[in-house]
Short mmCIF file of C-alpha atoms in Angstrom, two decimals:
data_model
loop_
_atom_site.label_atom_id
_atom_site.label_comp_id
_atom_site.label_asym_id
_atom_site.label_seq_id
_atom_site.Cartn_x
_atom_site.Cartn_y
_atom_site.Cartn_z
CA UNK A 1 -132.40 245.32 -224.05
CA UNK A 2 -136.09 244.89 -224.85
CA UNK A 3 -137.85 244.43 -228.13
CA UNK A 4 -141.18 246.13 -228.76
CA UNK A 5 -143.95 244.57 -230.81
CA UNK A 6 -142.68 246.51 -233.82
CA UNK A 7 -139.22 245.11 -233.33
CA UNK A 8 -137.81 248.46 -232.25
CA UNK A 9 -135.08 248.12 -229.67
CA UNK A 10 -135.41 250.24 -226.58
CA UNK A 11 -133.10 250.60 -223.59
CA UNK A 12 -133.84 248.14 -220.83
CA UNK A 13 -132.66 250.56 -218.18
CA UNK A 14 -131.68 254.17 -217.78
CA UNK A 15 -128.08 254.65 -218.77
CA UNK A 16 -128.11 251.72 -221.15
CA UNK A 17 -127.72 253.94 -224.17
CA UNK A 18 -125.07 256.34 -225.27
CA UNK A 19 -124.84 258.22 -228.53
CA UNK A 20 -123.95 256.27 -231.68
CA UNK A 21 -124.66 253.49 -230.28
CA UNK A 22 -123.35 250.84 -227.95
CA UNK A 23 -126.12 248.40 -227.01
CA UNK A 24 -125.68 247.34 -223.41
CA UNK A 25 -122.13 246.10 -222.91
CA UNK A 26 -119.57 246.86 -225.58
CA UNK A 27 -119.19 243.69 -227.68
CA UNK A 28 -116.71 244.98 -230.21
CA UNK A 29 -113.65 242.89 -230.93
CA UNK A 30 -110.29 244.16 -232.21
CA UNK A 31 -109.39 242.53 -235.54
CA UNK A 32 -105.71 243.00 -234.75
CA UNK A 33 -103.31 240.88 -236.77
CA UNK A 34 -106.21 239.14 -238.51
CA UNK A 35 -106.39 242.14 -240.85
CA UNK A 36 -104.54 240.07 -243.48
CA UNK A 37 -106.93 237.12 -243.29
CA UNK A 38 -110.22 236.78 -245.14
CA UNK A 39 -112.75 238.36 -244.76
CA UNK A 40 -111.09 241.18 -242.79
CA UNK A 41 -108.63 242.03 -245.53
CA UNK A 42 -111.59 242.98 -247.75
CA UNK A 43 -112.59 245.76 -245.35
CA UNK A 44 -111.46 249.21 -246.45
CA UNK A 45 -110.64 252.52 -244.78
CA UNK A 46 -111.74 255.47 -246.90
CA UNK A 47 -110.32 258.98 -246.58
CA UNK A 48 -113.21 261.36 -247.24
CA UNK A 49 -111.36 264.69 -247.06
CA UNK A 50 -110.97 267.34 -244.38
CA UNK A 51 -109.91 264.70 -241.86
CA UNK A 52 -113.03 262.60 -242.42
CA UNK A 53 -113.14 258.87 -242.90
CA UNK A 54 -115.56 256.05 -243.56
CA UNK A 55 -115.59 252.28 -243.72
CA UNK A 56 -116.45 250.08 -246.67
CA UNK A 57 -115.73 246.73 -248.23
CA UNK A 58 -114.53 245.31 -251.51
CA UNK A 59 -117.20 243.60 -253.57
CA UNK A 60 -115.18 243.08 -256.74
CA UNK A 61 -111.58 243.30 -257.94
CA UNK A 62 -111.69 247.09 -258.02
CA UNK A 63 -115.08 247.92 -256.49
CA UNK A 64 -115.94 249.19 -253.01
CA UNK A 65 -119.34 249.68 -251.43
CA UNK A 66 -119.88 252.36 -248.82
CA UNK A 67 -122.55 254.83 -247.71
CA UNK A 68 -123.59 257.62 -250.08
CA UNK A 69 -122.99 260.27 -247.42
CA UNK A 70 -119.31 259.27 -247.46
CA UNK A 71 -119.18 260.27 -251.14
CA UNK A 72 -121.63 263.13 -251.55
CA UNK A 73 -122.91 265.53 -248.91
CA UNK A 74 -124.39 269.01 -248.72
CA UNK A 75 -124.63 269.45 -252.46
CA UNK A 76 -121.09 268.48 -253.39
CA UNK A 77 -118.83 265.48 -253.80
CA UNK A 78 -116.46 264.62 -250.99
CA UNK A 79 -112.71 265.00 -251.50
CA UNK A 80 -112.15 261.27 -251.51
CA UNK A 81 -108.50 260.45 -250.93
CA UNK A 82 -106.85 257.08 -250.63
CA UNK A 83 -108.58 253.78 -249.93
CA UNK A 84 -106.77 251.15 -247.85
CA UNK A 85 -107.74 247.47 -247.90
CA UNK A 86 -107.20 245.62 -244.66
CA UNK A 87 -105.85 248.64 -242.83
CA UNK A 88 -105.32 248.26 -239.11
CA UNK A 89 -103.80 251.34 -237.52
CA UNK A 90 -100.42 251.97 -239.08
CA UNK A 91 -100.49 248.54 -240.75
CA UNK A 92 -101.39 248.97 -244.42
CA UNK A 93 -100.54 245.53 -245.78
CA UNK A 94 -101.90 246.14 -249.27
CA UNK A 95 -100.91 249.79 -249.64
CA UNK A 96 -103.47 252.22 -250.91
CA UNK A 97 -105.60 252.73 -254.00
CA UNK A 98 -106.89 255.81 -255.72
CA UNK A 99 -110.27 255.98 -257.39
CA UNK A 100 -111.69 256.52 -260.86
CA UNK A 101 -115.43 256.80 -260.28
CA UNK A 102 -117.85 257.51 -257.45
CA UNK A 103 -121.47 256.42 -257.66
CA UNK A 104 -124.49 257.38 -255.58
CA UNK A 105 -128.16 257.12 -256.54
CA UNK A 106 -129.55 260.39 -257.87
CA UNK A 107 -132.14 260.23 -255.08
CA UNK A 108 -129.33 260.79 -252.58
CA UNK A 109 -128.19 263.92 -254.42
CA UNK A 110 -131.75 265.17 -254.33
CA UNK A 111 -132.80 264.27 -250.81
CA UNK A 112 -129.60 263.49 -248.88
CA UNK A 113 -130.33 262.73 -245.22
CA UNK A 114 -134.06 263.29 -245.50
CA UNK A 115 -134.27 259.99 -247.41
CA UNK A 116 -131.88 257.52 -245.82
CA UNK A 117 -132.97 254.75 -248.18
CA UNK A 118 -130.67 256.22 -250.84
CA UNK A 119 -127.62 256.19 -248.56
CA UNK A 120 -125.58 253.70 -250.56
CA UNK A 121 -122.83 254.12 -253.10
CA UNK A 122 -119.81 252.61 -254.77
CA UNK A 123 -116.22 253.50 -255.57
CA UNK A 124 -114.37 252.19 -258.61
CA UNK A 125 -110.70 251.99 -257.68
CA UNK A 126 -107.61 252.59 -259.79
CA UNK A 127 -106.18 249.26 -258.68
CA UNK A 128 -107.33 245.66 -258.56
CA UNK A 129 -106.52 244.96 -254.93
CA UNK A 130 -109.56 242.68 -254.82
CA UNK A 131 -107.65 240.18 -256.95
CA UNK A 132 -105.18 239.95 -254.07
CA UNK A 133 -107.44 240.05 -251.03
CA UNK A 134 -110.73 238.78 -252.44
CA UNK A 135 -114.09 240.41 -251.81
CA UNK A 136 -117.40 239.97 -250.08
CA UNK A 137 -120.60 238.84 -251.73
CA UNK A 138 -123.81 240.80 -251.47
CA UNK A 139 -127.38 239.69 -251.52
CA UNK A 140 -130.90 240.92 -251.02
CA UNK A 141 -132.50 240.63 -247.64
CA UNK A 142 -136.21 240.23 -246.97
CA UNK A 143 -138.28 239.62 -243.86
CA UNK A 144 -136.61 236.24 -243.63
CA UNK A 145 -133.40 237.87 -242.46
CA UNK A 146 -134.98 239.18 -239.26
CA UNK A 147 -132.90 237.79 -236.40
CA UNK A 148 -129.99 236.88 -238.66
CA UNK A 149 -126.57 237.12 -237.03
CA UNK A 150 -124.27 239.63 -238.66
CA UNK A 151 -120.87 241.20 -238.16
CA UNK A 152 -120.06 244.79 -239.00
CA UNK A 153 -116.39 245.64 -239.54
CA UNK A 154 -115.03 249.15 -239.64
CA UNK A 155 -113.06 251.95 -238.05
CA UNK A 156 -114.87 253.42 -235.00
CA UNK A 157 -113.66 256.78 -233.73
CA UNK A 158 -113.35 255.84 -230.06
CA UNK A 159 -110.58 253.31 -230.66
CA UNK A 160 -106.93 253.78 -231.60
CA UNK A 161 -106.63 255.64 -234.88
CA UNK A 162 -107.70 253.68 -237.96
CA UNK A 163 -107.82 250.36 -236.15
CA UNK A 164 -110.27 247.78 -237.45
CA UNK A 165 -112.97 246.41 -235.17
CA UNK A 166 -115.62 243.75 -235.61
CA UNK A 167 -119.07 244.30 -234.11
CA UNK A 168 -121.22 241.18 -233.79
CA UNK A 169 -124.99 241.47 -233.59
CA UNK A 170 -128.34 240.60 -235.11
CA UNK A 171 -130.80 242.19 -237.48
CA UNK A 172 -133.60 243.40 -235.23
CA UNK A 173 -136.04 245.00 -237.64
CA UNK A 174 -136.65 244.77 -241.37
CA UNK A 175 -138.61 247.41 -243.27
CA UNK A 176 -138.99 248.15 -246.95
CA UNK A 177 -135.70 250.01 -247.24
CA UNK A 178 -133.97 249.94 -243.86
CA UNK A 179 -132.54 247.30 -241.52
CA UNK A 180 -132.13 247.93 -237.81
CA UNK A 181 -129.45 245.98 -235.99
CA UNK A 182 -127.90 245.75 -232.54
CA UNK A 183 -124.21 245.55 -233.43
CA UNK A 184 -122.31 248.36 -231.71
CA UNK A 185 -121.25 251.30 -233.85
CA UNK A 186 -119.55 254.65 -233.54
CA UNK A 187 -118.74 257.45 -235.99
CA UNK A 188 -116.33 256.05 -238.54
CA UNK A 189 -118.42 252.91 -239.01
CA UNK A 190 -120.42 254.52 -241.81
CA UNK A 191 -120.40 252.45 -244.96
CA UNK A 192 -119.52 249.15 -243.35
CA UNK A 193 -121.36 246.07 -244.51
CA UNK A 194 -123.76 243.94 -242.47
CA UNK A 195 -121.95 240.71 -243.19
CA UNK A 196 -123.63 237.36 -242.63
CA UNK A 197 -121.69 234.25 -241.64
CA UNK A 198 -121.52 233.21 -245.30
CA UNK A 199 -119.69 236.50 -246.06
CA UNK A 200 -122.58 237.97 -248.00
CA UNK A 201 -123.48 241.56 -247.11
CA UNK A 202 -127.19 242.37 -246.77
CA UNK A 203 -127.05 245.99 -245.61
CA UNK A 204 -124.84 249.07 -245.65
CA UNK A 205 -124.36 250.88 -242.35
CA UNK A 206 -125.84 254.34 -242.64
CA UNK A 207 -127.00 256.13 -239.48
CA UNK A 208 -128.06 255.90 -235.87
CA UNK A 209 -130.35 257.64 -233.42
CA UNK A 210 -129.63 257.93 -229.72
CA UNK A 211 -133.19 259.22 -229.19
CA UNK A 212 -134.95 256.42 -231.06
CA UNK A 213 -132.25 254.00 -230.00
CA UNK A 214 -131.32 252.20 -233.18
CA UNK A 215 -128.49 251.59 -235.57
CA UNK A 216 -129.64 251.48 -239.15
CA UNK A 217 -128.43 250.20 -242.49
CA UNK A 218 -129.74 250.50 -246.01
CA UNK A 219 -131.28 247.17 -246.96
CA UNK A 220 -129.91 245.70 -250.18
CA UNK A 221 -133.04 245.43 -252.26
CA UNK A 222 -133.24 244.03 -255.77
CA UNK A 223 -132.89 247.57 -257.14
CA UNK A 224 -129.78 248.24 -255.07
CA UNK A 225 -128.36 244.82 -255.91
CA UNK A 226 -128.70 245.58 -259.61
CA UNK A 227 -127.19 249.05 -259.20
CA UNK A 228 -124.19 247.72 -257.30
CA UNK A 229 -123.70 245.07 -259.94
CA UNK A 230 -123.66 247.57 -262.80
CA UNK A 231 -121.44 250.05 -260.90
CA UNK A 232 -118.99 247.30 -259.97
CA UNK A 233 -118.00 246.77 -263.59
CA UNK A 234 -117.95 250.43 -264.68
CA UNK A 235 -114.72 251.98 -265.90
CA UNK A 236 -113.57 255.48 -266.65
CA UNK A 237 -113.75 256.05 -270.40
CA UNK A 238 -112.05 258.88 -272.23
CA UNK B 1 -167.67 261.99 -282.44
CA UNK B 2 -166.73 259.19 -280.04
CA UNK B 3 -163.57 258.47 -282.02
CA UNK B 4 -162.67 262.16 -281.92
CA UNK B 5 -163.05 262.26 -278.15
CA UNK B 6 -160.96 259.13 -277.72
CA UNK B 7 -158.25 260.59 -279.92
CA UNK B 8 -158.28 263.84 -277.94
CA UNK B 9 -158.06 261.94 -274.66
CA UNK B 10 -155.09 259.95 -275.96
CA UNK B 11 -153.32 263.12 -277.06
CA UNK B 12 -153.91 264.80 -273.68
CA UNK B 13 -152.66 261.74 -271.80
CA UNK B 14 -149.58 261.51 -273.99
CA UNK B 15 -148.86 265.18 -273.40
CA UNK B 16 -149.26 264.76 -269.66
CA UNK B 17 -146.98 261.75 -269.54
CA UNK B 18 -144.46 263.40 -271.83
CA UNK B 19 -144.49 266.56 -269.79
CA UNK B 20 -143.97 264.81 -266.48
CA UNK B 21 -140.53 263.29 -266.73
CA UNK B 22 -140.30 261.40 -263.43
CA UNK B 23 -136.64 260.72 -262.87
CA UNK B 24 -135.62 257.43 -261.26
CA UNK B 25 -134.12 258.21 -257.82
CA UNK B 26 -132.05 255.04 -258.05
CA UNK B 27 -130.52 256.06 -261.36
CA UNK B 28 -126.78 256.61 -260.90
CA UNK B 29 -125.15 259.95 -260.26
CA UNK B 30 -121.50 259.58 -261.16
CA UNK B 31 -118.44 261.62 -260.31
CA UNK B 32 -115.25 261.09 -262.32
CA UNK B 33 -111.80 261.55 -260.87
CA UNK B 34 -110.53 264.98 -261.83
CA UNK B 35 -113.98 266.52 -262.30
CA UNK B 36 -114.80 269.54 -260.12
CA UNK B 37 -116.41 268.51 -256.82
CA UNK B 38 -118.78 271.44 -256.68
CA UNK B 39 -119.17 273.75 -253.74
CA UNK B 40 -121.07 273.20 -250.50
CA UNK B 41 -124.77 273.87 -250.77
CA UNK B 42 -127.12 275.49 -248.31
CA UNK B 43 -128.80 272.37 -247.00
CA UNK B 44 -126.17 271.93 -244.27
CA UNK B 45 -123.64 274.07 -242.50
CA UNK B 46 -119.88 273.63 -242.81
CA UNK B 47 -117.86 273.22 -239.62
CA UNK B 48 -114.17 273.89 -240.00
CA UNK B 49 -111.24 274.95 -237.85
CA UNK B 50 -108.07 273.81 -236.15
CA UNK B 51 -107.02 271.84 -233.09
CA UNK B 52 -103.90 273.12 -231.36
CA UNK B 53 -102.14 272.80 -228.03
CA UNK B 54 -101.57 275.60 -225.53
CA UNK B 55 -98.41 276.58 -227.41
CA UNK B 56 -100.35 277.00 -230.63
CA UNK B 57 -98.89 273.92 -232.28
CA UNK B 58 -101.26 271.84 -234.41
CA UNK B 59 -102.42 268.50 -233.04
CA UNK B 60 -102.79 265.75 -235.61
CA UNK B 61 -105.32 262.98 -235.12
CA UNK B 62 -107.55 264.64 -232.54
CA UNK B 63 -110.95 262.95 -232.89
CA UNK B 64 -113.90 265.30 -233.21
CA UNK B 65 -117.11 263.56 -232.16
CA UNK B 66 -120.31 265.42 -233.02
CA UNK B 67 -123.58 264.05 -231.59
CA UNK B 68 -126.96 265.64 -232.22
CA UNK B 69 -128.40 267.07 -229.01
CA UNK B 70 -131.90 266.08 -230.11
CA UNK B 71 -130.74 262.49 -230.69
CA UNK B 72 -132.39 262.29 -234.11
CA UNK B 73 -130.80 260.19 -236.87
CA UNK B 74 -127.30 261.14 -237.90
CA UNK B 75 -124.73 259.58 -240.16
CA UNK B 76 -121.66 257.83 -238.74
CA UNK B 77 -118.77 259.42 -240.56
CA UNK B 78 -115.54 259.81 -238.57
CA UNK B 79 -113.57 263.05 -238.27
CA UNK B 80 -110.08 263.78 -236.97
CA UNK B 81 -107.70 266.71 -237.36
CA UNK B 82 -105.12 266.53 -240.15
CA UNK B 83 -101.36 267.00 -239.86
CA UNK B 84 -101.76 270.79 -239.79
CA UNK B 85 -104.48 270.53 -237.14
CA UNK B 86 -107.29 271.46 -239.54
CA UNK B 87 -110.61 269.70 -240.06
CA UNK B 88 -113.78 270.25 -242.08
CA UNK B 89 -117.16 268.61 -242.14
CA UNK B 90 -120.66 269.30 -243.46
CA UNK B 91 -123.32 268.91 -240.77
CA UNK B 92 -127.09 269.15 -240.80
CA UNK B 93 -128.39 272.33 -239.17
CA UNK B 94 -129.08 271.67 -235.48
CA UNK B 95 -127.27 271.69 -232.12
CA UNK B 96 -124.46 269.25 -231.42
CA UNK B 97 -122.54 268.09 -228.43
CA UNK B 98 -118.91 268.14 -229.48
CA UNK B 99 -116.22 266.11 -227.75
CA UNK B 100 -112.61 266.44 -228.93
CA UNK B 101 -110.17 263.75 -227.81
CA UNK B 102 -106.43 263.40 -228.30
CA UNK B 103 -103.93 261.21 -226.50
CA UNK B 104 -102.15 263.12 -223.73
CA UNK B 105 -104.75 265.90 -223.60
CA UNK B 106 -107.82 266.64 -221.54
CA UNK B 107 -111.08 266.03 -223.42
CA UNK B 108 -112.62 269.21 -224.78
CA UNK B 109 -116.42 269.44 -224.75
CA UNK B 110 -118.70 272.10 -226.12
CA UNK B 111 -122.14 272.56 -227.60
CA UNK B 112 -122.20 274.05 -231.06
CA UNK B 113 -125.04 275.34 -233.20
CA UNK B 114 -124.81 274.63 -236.91
CA UNK B 115 -126.93 276.74 -239.25
CA UNK B 116 -127.79 275.96 -242.87
CA UNK B 117 -125.54 277.67 -245.38
CA UNK B 118 -123.26 279.04 -242.67
CA UNK B 119 -119.56 278.29 -242.29
CA UNK B 120 -118.72 277.83 -238.61
CA UNK B 121 -115.06 278.15 -237.64
CA UNK B 122 -113.91 276.48 -234.44
CA UNK B 123 -110.42 277.00 -233.08
CA UNK B 124 -110.01 274.38 -230.39
CA UNK B 125 -107.18 274.49 -227.87
CA UNK B 126 -106.45 271.31 -225.92
CA UNK B 127 -104.65 271.35 -222.60
CA UNK B 128 -102.16 268.67 -221.63
CA UNK B 129 -103.16 266.12 -219.01
#
């Protein structure tokens, strides 16, 4: 792996890259039986309808953060099904939750994947599983977080069904709205949080490019922080 | 005269500002449980279909991995066939390399073209290893 002057990661040799993206050797670690320990039990598996799924994490007693494209895509809301905290394969130690509310920024509805910076959202659950398993913090991230070590937990599609994996890595580029990172990801990792060692999330996994050779997350800016905070405490009325 | 011009300028500016209601792209869009989801738009295509074995029986849990041929940015949502072998996903219009994997079966690979506003039906048959 090499880093350009702009911080963009490029393959160090032919064959180093594969789609959605494993950087060099595969560094992912199975969470296994640790799915009932903190912070892994705060990670959620989200059924998005039609056989789709995403990752996410609890950030309040009944609040989940994930990517907007997991909730709204192609001009309509996804058929969100059950949400499982701490799921690892067939192990569902905290059962499942339904949902009351889905939130995305209106910019995502307008622009979708032409404006990745709006690819963040939240789910308000019907249960308070967070009071049982806890939740992750979230914080803004500025240029000072360049090089910060992170872990990204989620449910990659090349592993046994619905098993939780941890991908360690670093933040490799910081721009106004997007973070690039070198933790390994695959489809199914959408919506996972870039979790620092202090268990604060600074980015939400969004997309990748095998051509441009990056994995990318939406950076939690002050605006996004405030949105997540207000959505966390929302309830269905009437 | 000067006061009249200033007043006119203020009125024109107020009208311009009032007429241009810039919406905040970070303002929330909310969907309540039980509300209609809406129907797919024309920005993307919809890829749907079934995964079955050679006997025509549905295969549950076959992973469908779509990767853009052009390698441009793509989201990282997962997709696998349901109990009845069906699947459905919205995809941006372009060409994809599709790999379908299921335990005990030979990987299926194909290249598929997704067009905006078009529903593409794929009936995928996996052969046993």
